[in-house]
Structures are given as structure tokens and as C-alpha cells.
PDB file of C-alpha atoms and ligand atoms in Angstrom:
ATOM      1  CA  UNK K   1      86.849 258.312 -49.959  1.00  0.00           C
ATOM      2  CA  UNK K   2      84.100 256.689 -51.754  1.00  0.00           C
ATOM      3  CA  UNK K   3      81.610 258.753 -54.618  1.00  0.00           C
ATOM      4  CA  UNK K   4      78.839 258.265 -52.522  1.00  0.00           C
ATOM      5  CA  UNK K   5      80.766 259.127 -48.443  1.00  0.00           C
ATOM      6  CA  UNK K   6      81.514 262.187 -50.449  1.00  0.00           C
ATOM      7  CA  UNK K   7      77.814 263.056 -52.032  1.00  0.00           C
ATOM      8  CA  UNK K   8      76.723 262.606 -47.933  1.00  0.00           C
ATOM      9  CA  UNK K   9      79.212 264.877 -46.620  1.00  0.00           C
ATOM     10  CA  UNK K  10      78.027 267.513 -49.192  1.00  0.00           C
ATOM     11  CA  UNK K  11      74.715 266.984 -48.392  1.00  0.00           C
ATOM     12  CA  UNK K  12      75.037 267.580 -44.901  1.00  0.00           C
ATOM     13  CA  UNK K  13      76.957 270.652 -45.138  1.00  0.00           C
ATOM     14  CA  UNK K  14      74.325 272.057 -47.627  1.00  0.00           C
ATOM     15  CA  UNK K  15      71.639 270.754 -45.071  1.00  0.00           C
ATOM     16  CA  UNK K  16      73.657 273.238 -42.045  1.00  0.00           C
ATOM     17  CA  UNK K  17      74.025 276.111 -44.459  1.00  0.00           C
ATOM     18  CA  UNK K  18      69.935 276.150 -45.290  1.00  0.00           C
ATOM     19  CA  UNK K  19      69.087 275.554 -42.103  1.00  0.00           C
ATOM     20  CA  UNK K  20      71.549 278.684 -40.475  1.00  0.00           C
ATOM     21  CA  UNK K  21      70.679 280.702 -43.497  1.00  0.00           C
ATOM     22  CA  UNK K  22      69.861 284.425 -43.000  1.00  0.00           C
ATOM     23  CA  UNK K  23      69.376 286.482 -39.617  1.00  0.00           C
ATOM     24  CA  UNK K  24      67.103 287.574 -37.416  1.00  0.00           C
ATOM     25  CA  UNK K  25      65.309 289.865 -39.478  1.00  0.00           C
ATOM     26  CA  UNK K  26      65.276 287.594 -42.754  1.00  0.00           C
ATOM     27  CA  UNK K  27      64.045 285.020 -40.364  1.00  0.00           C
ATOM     28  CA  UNK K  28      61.031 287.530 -39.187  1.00  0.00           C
ATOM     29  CA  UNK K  29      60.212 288.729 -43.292  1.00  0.00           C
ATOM     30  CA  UNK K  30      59.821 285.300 -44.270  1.00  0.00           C
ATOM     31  CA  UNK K  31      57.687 284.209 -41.288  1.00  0.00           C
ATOM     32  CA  UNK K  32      55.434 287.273 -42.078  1.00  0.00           C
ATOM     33  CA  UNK K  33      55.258 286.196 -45.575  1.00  0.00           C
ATOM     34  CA  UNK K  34      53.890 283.174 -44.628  1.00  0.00           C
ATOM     35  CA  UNK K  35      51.123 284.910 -43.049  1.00  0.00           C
ATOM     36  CA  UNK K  36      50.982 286.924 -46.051  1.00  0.00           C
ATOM     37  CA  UNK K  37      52.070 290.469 -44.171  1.00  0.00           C
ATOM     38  CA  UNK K  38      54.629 292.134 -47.124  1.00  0.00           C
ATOM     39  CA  UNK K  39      57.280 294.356 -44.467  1.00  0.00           C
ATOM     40  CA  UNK K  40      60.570 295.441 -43.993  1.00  0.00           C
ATOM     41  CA  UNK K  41      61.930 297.709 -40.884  1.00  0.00           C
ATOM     42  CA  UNK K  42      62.269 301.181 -40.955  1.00  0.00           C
ATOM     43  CA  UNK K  43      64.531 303.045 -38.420  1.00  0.00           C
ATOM     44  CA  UNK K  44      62.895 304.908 -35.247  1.00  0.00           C
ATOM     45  CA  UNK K  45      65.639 307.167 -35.273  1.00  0.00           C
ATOM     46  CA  UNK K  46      66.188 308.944 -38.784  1.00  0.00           C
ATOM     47  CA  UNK K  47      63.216 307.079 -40.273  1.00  0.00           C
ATOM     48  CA  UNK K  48      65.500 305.289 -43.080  1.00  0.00           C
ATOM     49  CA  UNK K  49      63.516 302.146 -44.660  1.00  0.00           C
ATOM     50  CA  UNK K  50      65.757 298.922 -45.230  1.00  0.00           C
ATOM     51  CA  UNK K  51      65.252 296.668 -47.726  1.00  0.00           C
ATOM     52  CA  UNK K  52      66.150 293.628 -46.860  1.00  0.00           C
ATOM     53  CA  UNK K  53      64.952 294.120 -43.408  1.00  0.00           C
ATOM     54  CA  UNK K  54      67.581 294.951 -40.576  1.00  0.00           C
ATOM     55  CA  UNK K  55      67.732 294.953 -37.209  1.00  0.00           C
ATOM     56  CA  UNK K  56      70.226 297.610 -37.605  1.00  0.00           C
ATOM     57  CA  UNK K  57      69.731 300.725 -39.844  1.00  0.00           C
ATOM     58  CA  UNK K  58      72.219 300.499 -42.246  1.00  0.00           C
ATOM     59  CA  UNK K  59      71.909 304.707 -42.460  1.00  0.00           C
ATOM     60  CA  UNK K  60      73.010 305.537 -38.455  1.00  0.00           C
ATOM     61  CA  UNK K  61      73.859 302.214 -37.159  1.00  0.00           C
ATOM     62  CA  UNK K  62      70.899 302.744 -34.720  1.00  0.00           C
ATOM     63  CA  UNK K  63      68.877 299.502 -33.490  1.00  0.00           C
ATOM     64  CA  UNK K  64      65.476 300.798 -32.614  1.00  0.00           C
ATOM     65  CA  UNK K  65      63.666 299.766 -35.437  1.00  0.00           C
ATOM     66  CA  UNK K  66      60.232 299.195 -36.194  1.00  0.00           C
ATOM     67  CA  UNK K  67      58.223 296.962 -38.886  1.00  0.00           C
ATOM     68  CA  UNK K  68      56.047 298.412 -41.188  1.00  0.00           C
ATOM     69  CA  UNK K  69      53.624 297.527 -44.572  1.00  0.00           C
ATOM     70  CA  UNK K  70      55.946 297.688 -47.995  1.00  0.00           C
ATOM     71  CA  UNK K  71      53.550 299.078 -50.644  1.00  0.00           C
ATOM     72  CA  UNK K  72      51.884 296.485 -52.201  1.00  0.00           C
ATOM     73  CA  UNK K  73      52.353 297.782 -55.621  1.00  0.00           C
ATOM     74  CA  UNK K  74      55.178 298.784 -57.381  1.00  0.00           C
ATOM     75  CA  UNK K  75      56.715 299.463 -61.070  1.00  0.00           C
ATOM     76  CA  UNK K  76      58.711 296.327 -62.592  1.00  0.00           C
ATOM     77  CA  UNK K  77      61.987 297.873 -63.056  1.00  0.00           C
ATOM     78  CA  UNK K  78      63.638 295.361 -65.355  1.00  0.00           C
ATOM     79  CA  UNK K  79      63.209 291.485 -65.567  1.00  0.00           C
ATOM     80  CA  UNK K  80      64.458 288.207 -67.224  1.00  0.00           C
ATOM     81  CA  UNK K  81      63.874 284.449 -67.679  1.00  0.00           C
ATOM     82  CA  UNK K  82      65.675 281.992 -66.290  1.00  0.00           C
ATOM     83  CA  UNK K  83      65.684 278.920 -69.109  1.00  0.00           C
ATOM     84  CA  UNK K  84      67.285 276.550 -66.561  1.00  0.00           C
ATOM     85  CA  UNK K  85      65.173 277.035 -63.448  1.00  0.00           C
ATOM     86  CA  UNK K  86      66.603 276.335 -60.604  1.00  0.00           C
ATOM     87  CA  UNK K  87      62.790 276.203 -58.063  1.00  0.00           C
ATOM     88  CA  UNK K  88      60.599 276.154 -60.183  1.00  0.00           C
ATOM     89  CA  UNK K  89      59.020 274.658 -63.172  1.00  0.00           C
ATOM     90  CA  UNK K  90      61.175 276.765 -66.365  1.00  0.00           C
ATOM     91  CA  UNK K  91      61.070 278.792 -67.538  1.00  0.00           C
ATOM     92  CA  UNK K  92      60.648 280.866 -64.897  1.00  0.00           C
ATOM     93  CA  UNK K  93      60.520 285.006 -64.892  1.00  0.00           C
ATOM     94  CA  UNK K  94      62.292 287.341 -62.690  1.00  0.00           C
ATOM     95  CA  UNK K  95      61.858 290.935 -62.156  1.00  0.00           C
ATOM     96  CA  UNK K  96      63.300 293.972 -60.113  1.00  0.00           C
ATOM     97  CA  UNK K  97      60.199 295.577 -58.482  1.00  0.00           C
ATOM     98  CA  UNK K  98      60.377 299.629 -57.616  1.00  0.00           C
ATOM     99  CA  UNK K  99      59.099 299.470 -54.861  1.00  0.00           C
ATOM    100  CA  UNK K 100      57.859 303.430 -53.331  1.00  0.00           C
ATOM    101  CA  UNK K 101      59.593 304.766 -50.578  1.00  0.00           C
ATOM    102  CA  UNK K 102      62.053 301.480 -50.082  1.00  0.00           C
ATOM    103  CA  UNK K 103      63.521 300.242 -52.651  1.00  0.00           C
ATOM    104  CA  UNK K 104      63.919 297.774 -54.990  1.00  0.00           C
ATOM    105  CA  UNK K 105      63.159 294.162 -54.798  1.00  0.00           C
ATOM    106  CA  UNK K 106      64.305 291.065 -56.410  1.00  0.00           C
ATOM    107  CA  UNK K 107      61.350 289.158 -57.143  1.00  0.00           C
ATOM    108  CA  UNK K 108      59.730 286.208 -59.152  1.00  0.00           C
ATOM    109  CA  UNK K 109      57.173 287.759 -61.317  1.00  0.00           C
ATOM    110  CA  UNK K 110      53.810 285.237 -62.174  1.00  0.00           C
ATOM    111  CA  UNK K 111      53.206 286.058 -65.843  1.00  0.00           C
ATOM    112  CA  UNK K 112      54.231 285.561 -69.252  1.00  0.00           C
ATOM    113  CA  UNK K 113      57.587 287.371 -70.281  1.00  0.00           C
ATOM    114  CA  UNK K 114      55.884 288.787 -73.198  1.00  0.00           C
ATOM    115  CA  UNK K 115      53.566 290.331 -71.607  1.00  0.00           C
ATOM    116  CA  UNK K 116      55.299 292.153 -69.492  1.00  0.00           C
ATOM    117  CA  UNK K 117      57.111 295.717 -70.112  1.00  0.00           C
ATOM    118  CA  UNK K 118      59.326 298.267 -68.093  1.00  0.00           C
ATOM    119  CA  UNK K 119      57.513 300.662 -65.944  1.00  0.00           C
ATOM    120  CA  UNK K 120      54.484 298.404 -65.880  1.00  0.00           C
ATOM    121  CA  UNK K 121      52.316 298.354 -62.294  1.00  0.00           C
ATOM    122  CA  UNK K 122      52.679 295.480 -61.096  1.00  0.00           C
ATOM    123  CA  UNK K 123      51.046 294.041 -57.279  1.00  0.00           C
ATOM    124  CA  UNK K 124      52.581 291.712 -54.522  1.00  0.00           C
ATOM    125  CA  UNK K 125      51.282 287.353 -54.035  1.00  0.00           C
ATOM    126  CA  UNK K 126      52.195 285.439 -51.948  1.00  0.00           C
ATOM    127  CA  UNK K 127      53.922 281.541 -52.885  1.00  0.00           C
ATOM    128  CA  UNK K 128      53.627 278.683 -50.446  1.00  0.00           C
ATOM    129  CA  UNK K 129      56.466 276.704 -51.893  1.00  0.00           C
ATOM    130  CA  UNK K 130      56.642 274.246 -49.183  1.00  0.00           C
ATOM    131  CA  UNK K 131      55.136 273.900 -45.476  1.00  0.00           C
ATOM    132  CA  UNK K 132      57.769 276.050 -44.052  1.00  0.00           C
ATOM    133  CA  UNK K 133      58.781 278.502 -46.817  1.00  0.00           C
ATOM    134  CA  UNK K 134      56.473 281.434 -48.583  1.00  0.00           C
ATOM    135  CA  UNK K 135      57.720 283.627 -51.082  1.00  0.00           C
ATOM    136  CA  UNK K 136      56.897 287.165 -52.192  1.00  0.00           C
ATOM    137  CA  UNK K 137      55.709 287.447 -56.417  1.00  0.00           C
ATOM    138  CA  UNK K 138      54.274 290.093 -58.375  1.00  0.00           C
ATOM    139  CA  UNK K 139      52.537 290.050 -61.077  1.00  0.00           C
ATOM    140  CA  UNK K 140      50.488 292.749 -63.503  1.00  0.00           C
ATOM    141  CA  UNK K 141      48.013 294.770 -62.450  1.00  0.00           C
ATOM    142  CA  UNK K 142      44.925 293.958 -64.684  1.00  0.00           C
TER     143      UNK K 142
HETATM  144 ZN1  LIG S 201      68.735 305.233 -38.665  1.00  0.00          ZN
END
């Protein structure tokens, strides 16, 4: 098989796996990111809060579950920089975000790494990064 049959084939198989990526409730946080709403689910049954969302509570295996607001502040719980970016333009931080009452959230952070520090209050953006895709980022409260 030829260099370049191969590189195609890849391609396309990366093109399926994008497309197919994440379920029903991944689907629904990112399409309420892009209308900048910041939620995850919360079961109607024993009240646990996932993070990611589920249509399922991970807690009781129930499926009533209800949507609600994620805090839109939090404390950055730890965070790094990423010298080969793989998005966006490098270097590019990263950050675990506390997040009250749900959890904690893998996030890009918009600011300088030296100016940020552990504990530090930090607030939810939203990142258009294409048409079709919006991102959540936090960066210091000022
Ligand atoms: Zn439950």
C-alpha cells in the first residue's frame, strides 16, 4: 500500500472517531457551552452531581436526571503548561478547577502561568474554537 492510500485511510478513521466521539450527555454539555450555559446533571433520585455529565447517575444507577448551573467560580486546584500544544497557540496552560458541590474539572486556564497560584479564585469563559465546537476556560478573578 502506498504512503499516501495509507495517510487517507488514517484520516478517515480519525474523521469517524471525532465525529462518534462522546455520548448523549457530552453531546448536550458542549451544545450548552456553545450557548454559553456552564451544566452538568445531577440525579433526581439521591441528588448526586456528575461531572462529566451522565445520563445515568454513576451513585444509584438511576436515569432520572436533571441539568443544572455548575458554579461559575471555583479554586484552581493545580495546573501546568503544555510546551508542545496540541489546539492551541503554545504554550498553552492547563488547570484542575475545584469546582463547589461537583467536582473537579479539567480545564484550559486564559492567563499567564506565573501568575497563577494554588487555591487562587478563578471564574468560567467560554472559547469558540471553531463554528461547531465551544470550550469551557477559567481564568483569575481580578
Ligand atoms: Zn442517583
Amino acid at each position: 500500500m502506498a504512503a499516501d492510500e495509507l495517510k487517507q485511510l488514517i484520516d478517515n478513521a480519525m474523521e469517524v472517531e471525532v465525529a462518534e466521539y462522546g455520548d448523549e450527555a457530552s453531546k448536550e454539555f458542549y451544545r450548552l457551552l456553545k450557548e454559553r450555559e456552564f451544566k452538568t446533571t445531577r440525579c433526581k433520585s439521591c441528588a448526586d452531581v456528575a461531572l462529566p455529565p451522565r445520563m445515568f447517575c454513576p451513585a444509584c444507577f438511576g436515569t432520572d436526571v436533571e441539568w443544572i448551573d455548575l458554579p461559575k467560580r471555583g479554586k484552581l486546584y493545580a495546573f501546568s503548561q503544555q510546551d508542545r500544544a496540541l489546539r492551541f497557540s503554545k504554550p498553552d496552560v492547563i488547570g484542575v478547577v475545584e469546582l463547589e458541590g461537583a467536582g473537579r474539572l479539567l480545564t484550559r486556564i486564559d492567563a499567564p502561568l506565573d501568575e497563577l497560584s494554588i487555591d487562587m479564585e478563578v471564574e468560567v469563559d467560554f472559547l469558540d474554537v471553531s463554528e461547531n465546537e465551544t470550550l469551557h476556560q477559567f481564568r483569575p478573578v481580578r
